[in-house]
């Protein structure tokens, strides 16, 4: 018999059916965004959502923030209203960069679903590659990971919190105006 | 290179760039701020790979040479056994020739000679003080900078930020429809331009040439917060401090400049933007690429609640995912690379807007009405040309024109 592997614990696994529903949900979310259906995407979020993307800290491991004014900064630090505002911008038809359309292809993988203290809330970890491509040769691919809190509601699954970690200190792209 | 608030204690350091040279800025054990090339005297490997932190020593990862935080070579592994002729006192980190401080802002130059910082800033200090000296405590930079690299020429984002009031309503039309004053339906016109990119009002706005530097300002004392969705607490704080700023800096700066959307361009690559409350440095990375470093800034006395609004606003508008920032990189890239074609390269661009239009202004410099104006951009390229043609560093400053009297000091 194989030796029992010790796996870094986040929490207890959800049951298989829940894990399957969450995988389908995240795939559908990615497709909704790829298809620029922002209203449908917003409906997959809880209105209390906290959506963050911190800047990676390239400091020595021994260093801890001291009295300096340098501290963690967020690339995204959004409420539902701010996400709505970003979506509304995309829908104005006046974002010249996206006409002709910018194509986004999101691949979501390594999805792990764990239970939390709240039976209706799952701690979901995933990894993503987001390819954006426009015009002749303007292609950039971003790879990172996400920590989500996803809640089971009467209205289906909703994202309550998302923290995106994009391990690029210097962003080599014109912008990150895309939802991760 | 940085700001005192980022490295307040002995051993605090940050890394930045001067052109393409990797530079460490560090407060030594003696409290003095110095800057050094990030290159080991032995073989040139970097002695520091962290972006910022606190340390007593910078140790090269190749052979372990260690430098103290004042730049002296402090230790060489196996020194006695392997070297007969090594003089550690001559092998310290290579210092940046001159490091000078203006009200907390740390500047450096590789030039041994040439104008000192205060002379170089000249009358620009009058404007910088609105941000740097509005209170006895002064300004601070907040957080880690947003850093983005774009395949374009470094001069384009500089002149865009310091002077292109024309592009705002059109290039950023999508964002302008959803943020701040227009997005919230609070006003029909923002920054002098009507909601549908129509109508134009250049009254009470200006661009000023203070060669080699420039300023653009709306002069109304509040519209710096026009793009904020929630400007209330910022404006409340602004009005609370205004009387003390008027007392400190005079009427012109206290009422017309403080709180206005004011873009200060310190030649060549520093932009201090009041209102949006961000500070940007453009680092050239060869002729076809540059890095933008964007920091949030606020007066140190600003309440935390207001600082939080500012920091979030900077991220949402001009951070790496800022909904306005993202538009600019696109044409910067195109303008840089269109002239790869021979025929396109023969074209001349045109920056003739408002040429010859002048206005009275009580502060230093030559003012022209309207922020939709190309005065600042012309000044920037004029100074760039002057710098490139200069035979020595003593020639990079323009001839001093007669100082204008300023009514309020």
Coordinates of C-alpha atoms in Angstrom, one line a residue:
Chain A
X1 CA 0.0 0.0 0.0
X2 CA 1.1 3.5 -0.8
X3 CA 2.4 5.5 2.1
X4 CA -0.2 8.0 3.3
X5 CA 0.8 11.4 1.8
X6 CA 0.7 14.5 3.9
X7 CA -0.9 17.3 2.0
X8 CA -0.7 20.9 3.0
X9 CA -4.1 21.5 4.6
X10 CA -6.3 24.4 3.8
X11 CA -9.3 22.7 5.2
X12 CA -11.4 19.6 4.8
X13 CA -12.2 18.8 1.2
X14 CA -15.8 19.6 0.1
X15 CA -17.8 16.7 -1.0
X16 CA -17.5 15.6 -4.7
X17 CA -20.7 17.1 -5.9
X18 CA -19.8 20.5 -4.4
X19 CA -16.3 20.3 -5.9
X20 CA -17.8 19.5 -9.2
X21 CA -20.3 22.4 -9.0
X22 CA -17.5 24.8 -8.1
X23 CA -15.4 23.6 -11.0
X24 CA -18.3 24.2 -13.4
X25 CA -19.0 27.6 -11.8
X26 CA -15.4 28.8 -12.3
X27 CA -15.3 27.5 -15.9
X28 CA -18.6 29.3 -16.6
X29 CA -17.2 32.4 -15.0
X30 CA -14.1 32.4 -17.2
X31 CA -16.2 31.9 -20.3
X32 CA -18.6 34.7 -19.3
X33 CA -15.7 37.1 -19.1
X34 CA -14.1 35.8 -22.3
X35 CA -17.4 36.5 -24.0
X36 CA -17.5 40.1 -22.5
X37 CA -20.8 39.4 -20.8
X38 CA -20.0 41.7 -17.9
X39 CA -23.6 42.0 -16.5
X40 CA -23.8 38.2 -16.3
X41 CA -20.4 38.1 -14.6
X42 CA -21.4 40.7 -12.0
X43 CA -24.4 38.5 -11.2
X44 CA -22.0 35.8 -10.2
X45 CA -20.5 38.0 -7.5
X46 CA -21.9 38.7 -4.0
X47 CA -22.5 42.4 -3.6
X48 CA -20.2 42.5 -0.6
X49 CA -17.3 41.1 -2.6
X50 CA -13.8 42.2 -1.7
X51 CA -11.6 41.9 -4.8
X52 CA -7.8 42.3 -4.4
X53 CA -4.6 42.0 -6.2
X54 CA -1.5 42.9 -4.2
X55 CA 1.8 43.9 -5.7
X56 CA 4.4 41.2 -5.1
X57 CA 6.9 42.2 -2.4
X58 CA 10.5 41.7 -3.7
X59 CA 12.1 42.2 -0.3
X60 CA 14.6 40.0 1.5
X61 CA 13.0 37.2 3.5
X62 CA 14.5 38.6 6.7
X63 CA 13.0 42.0 6.1
X64 CA 9.8 43.0 7.7
X65 CA 8.1 46.3 7.1
X66 CA 9.6 48.9 9.4
X67 CA 8.8 52.5 10.0
X68 CA 9.2 53.4 6.3
X69 CA 6.2 54.7 4.4
X70 CA 6.7 51.8 2.0
X71 CA 4.1 49.2 2.5
X72 CA 1.9 46.7 0.6
X73 CA 0.0 48.3 -2.2
X74 CA -2.9 46.9 -4.2
X75 CA -3.2 46.8 -8.0
X76 CA -6.8 45.9 -7.5
X77 CA -8.7 46.8 -4.3
X78 CA -12.2 46.8 -5.4
X79 CA -15.7 46.8 -4.0
X80 CA -18.7 45.6 -6.1
X81 CA -19.4 49.2 -7.1
X82 CA -15.9 49.6 -8.4
X83 CA -16.0 46.4 -10.4
X84 CA -19.3 47.6 -11.8
X85 CA -17.6 50.8 -12.8
X86 CA -14.9 48.9 -14.6
X87 CA -17.4 46.8 -16.4
X88 CA -19.4 49.9 -17.3
X89 CA -16.3 51.4 -18.9
X90 CA -15.8 48.3 -21.1
X91 CA -19.5 48.7 -22.2
X92 CA -19.2 52.4 -23.1
X93 CA -18.0 51.6 -26.6
X94 CA -15.4 54.3 -26.1
X95 CA -12.4 52.2 -25.0
X96 CA -10.5 52.6 -28.3
X97 CA -8.0 50.0 -27.3
X98 CA -10.7 47.3 -27.5
X99 CA -12.1 48.1 -30.9
X100 CA -11.3 46.0 -32.8
X101 CA -12.0 43.7 -29.9
X102 CA -9.3 42.5 -27.6
X103 CA -9.6 38.7 -27.2
X104 CA -9.2 37.1 -23.8
X105 CA -8.9 33.4 -23.2
X106 CA -8.9 32.3 -19.6
X107 CA -7.7 28.8 -18.6
X108 CA -8.6 27.9 -15.0
X109 CA -7.0 24.9 -13.5
X110 CA -5.7 23.2 -10.2
X111 CA -9.1 23.9 -8.7
X112 CA -9.2 22.8 -5.0
X113 CA -12.4 23.2 -2.9
X114 CA -12.3 23.2 0.9
X115 CA -14.8 23.6 3.6
X116 CA -14.7 26.5 6.0
X117 CA -16.2 27.2 9.4
X118 CA -19.3 28.4 7.7
X119 CA -21.0 25.4 6.0
X120 CA -22.3 27.6 3.1
X121 CA -18.9 29.1 2.3
X122 CA -16.0 27.3 0.5
X123 CA -12.4 28.2 0.3
X124 CA -11.5 27.7 -3.3
X125 CA -7.9 27.8 -4.7
X126 CA -7.2 27.9 -8.4
X127 CA -4.5 28.8 -11.0
X128 CA -5.1 30.7 -14.2
X129 CA -3.5 31.7 -17.4
X130 CA -5.1 34.7 -19.0
X131 CA -4.1 35.2 -22.6
X132 CA -5.0 38.6 -24.1
X133 CA -4.5 39.2 -27.8
X134 CA -5.3 42.1 -30.0
X135 CA -4.6 43.3 -33.5
X136 CA -1.7 41.7 -35.3
X137 CA 0.8 40.6 -32.7
X138 CA -0.1 42.3 -29.4
X139 CA -0.3 39.1 -27.3
X140 CA 0.5 38.9 -23.6
X141 CA -0.1 35.9 -21.3
X142 CA -0.5 36.3 -17.5
X143 CA -0.3 33.4 -15.1
X144 CA -1.2 33.5 -11.5
X145 CA -3.2 32.1 -8.7
X146 CA -6.5 32.9 -6.9
X147 CA -7.9 32.4 -3.5
X148 CA -11.7 32.7 -3.5
X149 CA -14.4 32.5 -0.9
X150 CA -17.5 31.2 -2.7
X151 CA -20.9 31.0 -1.0
X152 CA -23.8 28.7 -1.7
X153 CA -26.9 30.8 -1.9
X154 CA -30.5 30.3 -2.9
X155 CA -29.5 32.1 -6.1
X156 CA -26.6 29.7 -6.8
X157 CA -22.9 30.1 -6.1
X158 CA -21.5 33.6 -5.6
X159 CA -18.0 34.9 -5.1
X160 CA -17.7 36.6 -1.8
X161 CA -13.9 37.4 -1.9
X162 CA -11.2 37.0 -4.4
X163 CA -7.5 37.6 -3.9
X164 CA -5.4 37.4 -7.1
X165 CA -1.7 36.8 -6.9
X166 CA 0.1 37.8 -10.1
X167 CA 3.8 37.1 -9.7
X168 CA 5.0 39.9 -12.0
X169 CA 6.7 42.8 -10.2
X170 CA 7.0 44.9 -13.3
X171 CA 4.0 44.4 -15.4
X172 CA 5.1 44.0 -19.0
X173 CA 1.8 44.9 -20.6
X174 CA 0.1 48.2 -21.4
X175 CA -2.4 47.6 -18.6
X176 CA -4.2 45.0 -16.6
X177 CA -7.6 46.3 -17.5
X178 CA -9.1 42.8 -17.4
X179 CA -10.8 40.7 -14.8
X180 CA -8.9 37.9 -13.3
Chain B
X1 CA 15.6 58.8 -6.7
X2 CA 13.3 58.7 -3.7
X3 CA 11.9 60.5 -0.7
X4 CA 13.0 60.7 2.9
X5 CA 9.7 59.1 4.1
X6 CA 10.7 55.9 2.3
X7 CA 14.0 55.5 4.2
X8 CA 13.6 57.3 7.6
X9 CA 16.0 55.1 9.7
X10 CA 19.7 54.1 9.5
X11 CA 20.0 51.1 7.2
X12 CA 16.8 51.7 5.3
X13 CA 17.3 51.4 1.6
X14 CA 15.5 51.3 -1.7
X15 CA 16.6 50.5 -5.3
X16 CA 15.8 52.6 -8.3
X17 CA 17.2 53.5 -11.7
X18 CA 19.1 56.5 -13.1
X19 CA 18.7 55.9 -16.8
X20 CA 19.5 52.2 -17.1
X21 CA 21.9 52.2 -14.2
X22 CA 20.7 50.2 -11.2
X23 CA 21.1 52.4 -8.1
X24 CA 20.8 51.8 -4.3
X25 CA 19.7 54.7 -2.2
X26 CA 20.5 54.1 1.5
X27 CA 20.5 55.9 4.8
X28 CA 23.8 54.9 6.4
X29 CA 24.5 54.2 10.1
X30 CA 25.5 57.9 10.3
X31 CA 22.1 59.0 9.1
X32 CA 23.3 60.4 5.8
X33 CA 21.6 59.4 2.6
X34 CA 23.9 58.2 -0.1
X35 CA 23.4 56.5 -3.5
X36 CA 25.6 53.9 -5.2
X37 CA 25.7 51.8 -8.3
X38 CA 24.3 48.4 -7.6
X39 CA 27.5 46.6 -8.8
X40 CA 30.2 44.8 -6.9
X41 CA 33.7 46.3 -7.2
X42 CA 35.1 42.8 -7.9
X43 CA 33.1 41.5 -10.9
X44 CA 30.1 43.8 -11.2
X45 CA 27.4 41.5 -10.0
X46 CA 24.5 43.2 -8.2
X47 CA 25.0 43.5 -4.5
X48 CA 21.3 43.9 -3.8
X49 CA 18.3 42.2 -5.4
X50 CA 15.7 43.4 -3.0
X51 CA 13.6 46.3 -4.0
X52 CA 13.7 47.9 -0.5
X53 CA 14.4 47.0 3.1
X54 CA 16.7 47.6 6.0
X55 CA 20.2 46.3 6.2
X56 CA 23.6 46.8 7.7
X57 CA 25.4 45.2 4.7
X58 CA 25.0 44.6 1.0
X59 CA 26.6 41.3 0.2
X60 CA 27.4 40.2 -3.3
X61 CA 25.9 36.8 -4.1
X62 CA 28.9 35.8 -6.3
X63 CA 31.9 35.7 -4.0
X64 CA 30.5 37.2 -0.8
X65 CA 32.1 40.6 -0.8
X66 CA 30.2 42.7 1.7
X67 CA 29.7 46.5 1.8
X68 CA 28.4 48.4 4.8
X69 CA 25.4 50.7 4.4
X70 CA 27.8 53.7 3.9
X71 CA 29.2 52.0 0.8
X72 CA 32.6 50.9 2.3
X73 CA 33.9 47.4 1.4
X74 CA 33.7 45.9 4.9
X75 CA 34.6 42.2 4.4
X76 CA 36.1 40.0 1.7
X77 CA 36.0 36.2 2.3
X78 CA 39.5 34.6 2.7
X79 CA 41.0 38.1 2.3
X80 CA 44.3 37.5 4.2
X81 CA 44.9 34.1 2.6
X82 CA 44.3 35.0 -1.0
X83 CA 45.1 38.7 -1.5
X84 CA 48.4 40.5 -1.0
X85 CA 47.5 43.7 -2.5
X86 CA 43.8 44.4 -1.8
X87 CA 43.1 47.9 -0.5
X88 CA 39.5 47.7 0.8
X89 CA 39.3 51.5 1.3
X90 CA 39.6 51.9 -2.5
X91 CA 37.0 49.3 -3.4
X92 CA 33.8 50.6 -1.9
X93 CA 30.6 50.8 -4.0
X94 CA 30.8 53.5 -6.7
X95 CA 28.9 56.5 -5.4
X96 CA 26.5 58.6 -7.4
X97 CA 28.5 61.8 -7.8
X98 CA 26.0 64.2 -6.2
X99 CA 23.0 63.3 -4.0
X100 CA 20.9 66.3 -2.9
X101 CA 17.7 66.8 -1.1
X102 CA 14.9 69.3 -1.7
X103 CA 12.3 69.2 1.1
X104 CA 12.4 65.5 1.4
X105 CA 12.8 64.6 -2.3
X106 CA 16.1 62.9 -3.0
X107 CA 17.7 63.7 -6.3
X108 CA 21.0 62.4 -7.8
X109 CA 23.3 63.1 -10.7
X110 CA 26.3 61.4 -12.2
X111 CA 27.7 64.8 -13.1
X112 CA 30.5 66.0 -10.8
X113 CA 30.0 69.5 -12.0
X114 CA 27.1 71.6 -13.3
X115 CA 24.2 73.3 -11.5
X116 CA 23.3 72.3 -7.9
X117 CA 19.9 70.9 -7.3
X118 CA 18.4 74.2 -6.0
X119 CA 19.8 76.1 -8.9
X120 CA 18.5 73.4 -11.3
X121 CA 15.0 73.5 -9.8
X122 CA 15.1 77.3 -9.8
X123 CA 11.6 78.9 -9.8
X124 CA 10.0 75.5 -10.0
X125 CA 10.5 75.4 -6.2
X126 CA 7.7 78.0 -6.0
X127 CA 5.3 75.3 -7.4
X128 CA 6.8 72.2 -5.8
X129 CA 6.3 73.8 -2.4
X130 CA 2.6 73.6 -2.8
X131 CA 3.0 69.8 -2.5
X132 CA 6.3 69.6 -0.5
X133 CA 5.9 72.4 1.9
X134 CA 2.1 72.9 2.5
X135 CA 2.7 72.0 6.1
X136 CA 5.8 71.9 8.3
X137 CA 5.8 68.0 8.1
X138 CA 5.7 68.0 4.3
X139 CA 4.8 65.3 1.9
X140 CA 5.3 61.6 2.0
X141 CA 5.1 58.8 -0.6
X142 CA 2.8 56.0 0.3
X143 CA 3.2 52.4 -0.5
X144 CA 5.2 50.4 -3.0
X145 CA 5.2 51.9 -6.5
X146 CA 3.2 50.5 -9.4
X147 CA 5.7 49.5 -12.1
X148 CA 4.8 48.9 -15.7
X149 CA 7.1 48.5 -18.7
X150 CA 5.9 49.7 -22.0
X151 CA 7.4 49.4 -25.5
X152 CA 7.6 53.0 -26.3
X153 CA 9.9 56.0 -26.1
X154 CA 10.3 57.4 -22.6
X155 CA 9.7 61.0 -23.7
X156 CA 6.1 60.3 -24.8
X157 CA 4.7 59.4 -21.3
X158 CA 6.5 62.4 -19.8
X159 CA 5.0 65.0 -22.2
X160 CA 1.7 63.3 -22.1
X161 CA 1.5 63.6 -18.3
X162 CA 2.9 67.1 -18.0
X163 CA 1.1 68.8 -20.8
X164 CA -1.4 66.9 -22.8
X165 CA -4.7 68.3 -21.6
X166 CA -6.1 67.8 -25.0
X167 CA -6.3 64.0 -25.0
X168 CA -8.0 63.5 -21.6
X169 CA -11.6 63.7 -22.7
X170 CA -11.1 61.7 -25.9
X171 CA -8.4 59.1 -25.3
X172 CA -9.9 58.3 -21.9
X173 CA -13.5 58.8 -23.0
X174 CA -14.6 55.3 -21.7
X175 CA -13.1 55.9 -18.3
X176 CA -14.2 59.5 -18.1
X177 CA -17.8 58.4 -18.6
X178 CA -17.8 56.3 -15.5
X179 CA -15.5 57.9 -13.0
X180 CA -15.7 61.0 -10.9
X181 CA -17.6 64.1 -11.7
X182 CA -19.1 63.0 -15.0
X183 CA -19.6 59.4 -14.1
X184 CA -21.6 60.4 -11.0
X185 CA -23.5 63.0 -13.0
X186 CA -22.2 65.8 -10.8
X187 CA -21.1 68.0 -13.7
X188 CA -21.4 68.6 -17.4
X189 CA -17.8 69.6 -17.8
X190 CA -14.6 68.5 -16.2
X191 CA -11.1 69.9 -16.5
X192 CA -12.4 72.5 -19.0
X193 CA -13.9 70.1 -21.5
X194 CA -17.6 69.3 -21.9
X195 CA -19.1 65.9 -21.4
X196 CA -19.1 64.8 -25.0
X197 CA -15.7 66.2 -25.7
X198 CA -17.4 69.3 -26.9
X199 CA -17.2 72.8 -25.6
X200 CA -14.1 74.3 -24.2
X201 CA -13.4 76.7 -21.5
X202 CA -9.8 77.9 -21.0
X203 CA -10.7 80.6 -18.5
X204 CA -8.9 80.2 -15.2
X205 CA -6.6 77.5 -16.3
X206 CA -3.0 77.6 -17.5
X207 CA 0.2 76.0 -18.7
X208 CA 3.4 77.7 -17.5
X209 CA 6.9 77.4 -18.7
X210 CA 9.5 77.6 -16.0
X211 CA 12.4 76.4 -18.2
X212 CA 13.5 73.7 -18.0
X213 CA 10.4 72.7 -16.0
X214 CA 6.7 73.0 -16.6
X215 CA 3.4 73.3 -14.7
X216 CA -0.2 72.8 -15.9
X217 CA -2.9 73.9 -13.5
X218 CA -6.7 74.4 -13.4
X219 CA -6.3 77.2 -10.8
X220 CA -9.7 76.7 -9.3
X221 CA -8.5 75.2 -6.0
X222 CA -10.6 72.0 -6.1
X223 CA -10.8 70.2 -9.4
X224 CA -7.9 68.0 -8.5
X225 CA -10.6 65.8 -7.1
X226 CA -12.8 65.9 -10.1
X227 CA -12.0 62.3 -11.0
X228 CA -12.7 61.0 -7.5
X229 CA -16.0 59.1 -6.9
X230 CA -15.9 60.1 -3.3
X231 CA -14.1 63.4 -3.1
X232 CA -16.0 64.7 0.0
X233 CA -13.5 63.8 2.8
X234 CA -10.6 65.0 0.6
X235 CA -12.2 68.4 -0.1
X236 CA -13.3 68.8 3.5
X237 CA -9.7 68.2 4.6
X238 CA -8.4 70.5 1.8
X239 CA -10.6 73.4 3.0
X240 CA -9.7 72.7 6.6
X241 CA -6.0 73.2 5.8
X242 CA -6.4 75.9 3.2
X243 CA -6.1 78.9 5.7
X244 CA -2.9 77.6 7.1
X245 CA -1.5 77.0 3.6
X246 CA -2.5 80.6 2.5
X247 CA -0.6 81.9 5.6
X248 CA 2.4 79.7 4.8
X249 CA 2.6 80.1 1.0
X250 CA 0.6 83.1 0.2
X251 CA -2.7 83.7 -1.5
X252 CA -1.8 82.7 -5.1
X253 CA -0.5 79.3 -4.1
X254 CA -3.0 78.8 -1.2
X255 CA -6.1 79.6 -3.1
X256 CA -5.4 79.0 -6.8
X257 CA -2.9 76.1 -6.8
X258 CA -3.7 74.1 -3.7
X259 CA -6.3 71.6 -4.6
X260 CA -6.3 72.3 -8.3
X261 CA -5.4 69.6 -10.8
X262 CA -1.8 70.6 -11.1
X263 CA 0.8 68.7 -13.1
X264 CA 4.4 69.6 -12.3
X265 CA 7.0 68.4 -14.7
X266 CA 10.6 68.4 -13.4
X267 CA 12.8 67.8 -16.4
X268 CA 13.6 65.2 -17.5
X269 CA 11.5 62.4 -16.0
X270 CA 9.7 63.4 -12.8
X271 CA 6.0 64.2 -12.7
X272 CA 4.3 65.4 -9.5
X273 CA 0.6 65.5 -10.0
X274 CA -1.5 67.2 -7.3
X275 CA -5.1 66.3 -7.1
X276 CA -4.7 62.9 -8.5
X277 CA -2.0 62.9 -5.8
X278 CA 0.5 60.7 -7.6
X279 CA 4.2 61.0 -8.3
X280 CA 5.7 59.3 -11.4
X281 CA 9.2 58.6 -12.6
X282 CA 9.7 57.4 -16.1
X283 CA 12.8 55.3 -16.4
X284 CA 14.2 54.9 -20.0
X285 CA 15.1 51.3 -21.0
X286 CA 16.7 51.9 -24.3
X287 CA 15.2 53.9 -27.2
X288 CA 12.1 51.6 -27.5
X289 CA 11.1 50.9 -24.0
X290 CA 10.5 52.6 -20.6
X291 CA 9.3 51.8 -17.1
X292 CA 6.7 53.9 -15.3
X293 CA 7.0 53.9 -11.5
X294 CA 3.9 55.5 -9.9
X295 CA 3.6 56.3 -6.2
X296 CA 0.7 57.7 -4.2
X297 CA 1.6 60.9 -2.2
X298 CA 0.0 63.0 0.5
X299 CA 0.9 65.6 3.0
X300 CA 2.0 63.7 6.1
X301 CA -0.7 65.3 8.2
X302 CA -3.5 64.0 6.0
X303 CA -5.9 61.8 8.1
X304 CA -5.6 58.1 7.4
X305 CA -9.2 58.0 6.1
X306 CA -8.3 60.5 3.4
X307 CA -5.0 58.8 2.6
X308 CA -6.8 55.6 2.1
X309 CA -9.2 57.3 -0.4
X310 CA -6.1 58.7 -2.2
X311 CA -4.2 55.4 -2.4
X312 CA -7.2 53.6 -3.7
X313 CA -7.9 56.3 -6.2
X314 CA -4.4 56.2 -7.6
X315 CA -4.6 52.5 -8.0
X316 CA -8.0 52.6 -9.7
X317 CA -7.0 55.4 -12.1
X318 CA -3.3 55.3 -12.8
X319 CA -2.0 52.1 -11.2
X320 CA -1.0 49.0 -13.1
X321 CA -4.7 48.3 -13.6
X322 CA -5.8 51.9 -13.6
X323 CA -8.7 52.5 -15.9
X324 CA -7.1 55.7 -17.3
X325 CA -3.5 54.6 -17.3
X326 CA -4.2 51.7 -19.6
X327 CA -5.3 53.9 -22.5
X328 CA -2.1 55.9 -22.8
X329 CA 0.3 53.0 -23.4
X330 CA -1.4 52.1 -26.6
X331 CA -0.7 55.3 -28.6
X332 CA 2.7 55.7 -26.9
X333 CA 3.6 52.3 -28.4
X334 CA 2.2 53.2 -31.8
X335 CA 3.9 56.6 -32.0
X336 CA 7.2 55.0 -31.1
X337 CA 7.0 52.3 -33.7
X338 CA 5.1 53.8 -36.6
X339 CA 8.3 55.5 -37.8
X340 CA 10.0 52.2 -38.3
X341 CA 8.7 52.6 -41.8
X342 CA 10.9 54.8 -43.9
X343 CA 8.1 57.0 -45.4
X344 CA 6.4 57.4 -42.1
X345 CA 9.7 58.5 -40.6
X346 CA 9.8 61.5 -42.9
X347 CA 6.7 62.9 -41.3
X348 CA 6.9 65.7 -38.8
X349 CA 4.5 65.8 -35.8
X350 CA 2.9 69.1 -34.9
X351 CA 2.7 70.7 -31.4
X352 CA 1.6 74.2 -32.4
X353 CA -1.4 74.6 -30.1
X354 CA -1.8 78.0 -28.4
X355 CA 1.5 79.1 -29.6
X356 CA 1.9 82.8 -28.9
X357 CA -1.1 83.0 -26.5
X358 CA -0.1 84.5 -23.3
X359 CA -1.9 85.5 -20.0
X360 CA -1.1 87.4 -16.9
X361 CA -0.1 85.2 -14.0
X362 CA 1.2 86.2 -10.6
X363 CA 3.6 83.3 -10.1
X364 CA 6.9 82.8 -11.8
X365 CA 7.2 81.6 -15.4
X366 CA 5.6 82.4 -18.7
X367 CA 1.9 81.4 -18.7
X368 CA -0.5 80.6 -21.5
X369 CA -4.2 80.1 -21.0
X370 CA -5.9 76.8 -20.8
X371 CA -4.8 73.3 -19.9
X372 CA -5.7 72.2 -23.4
X373 CA -2.5 73.8 -24.7
X374 CA 0.8 72.4 -26.0
X375 CA 3.1 74.9 -24.2
X376 CA 4.5 72.3 -21.7
X377 CA 5.1 69.8 -24.4
X378 CA 7.0 72.3 -26.6
X379 CA 9.1 73.3 -23.5
X380 CA 9.9 69.7 -22.8
X381 CA 11.2 69.0 -26.3
X382 CA 13.0 72.3 -26.4
X383 CA 14.8 71.4 -23.2
X384 CA 15.5 67.9 -24.4
X385 CA 17.1 69.3 -27.6
X386 CA 19.1 71.9 -25.5
X387 CA 20.4 69.1 -23.3
X388 CA 21.4 66.9 -26.2
X389 CA 23.2 69.7 -28.0
X390 CA 24.9 71.0 -24.8
X391 CA 28.6 70.9 -24.9
X392 CA 28.9 70.6 -21.1
X393 CA 26.6 70.2 -18.1
X394 CA 27.0 73.9 -17.5
X395 CA 25.0 74.5 -20.7
X396 CA 21.9 72.5 -20.0
X397 CA 20.0 75.3 -18.3
X398 CA 18.4 77.9 -20.5
X399 CA 19.5 81.5 -20.2
X400 CA 17.8 83.0 -17.2
X401 CA 15.1 85.3 -18.4
X402 CA 14.4 88.4 -16.3
X403 CA 12.7 87.2 -13.0
X404 CA 9.1 88.2 -12.9
X405 CA 7.9 89.9 -9.8
X406 CA 5.5 87.6 -7.9
X407 CA 2.8 89.3 -6.0
X408 CA 2.7 86.8 -3.1
X409 CA 6.2 85.6 -2.6

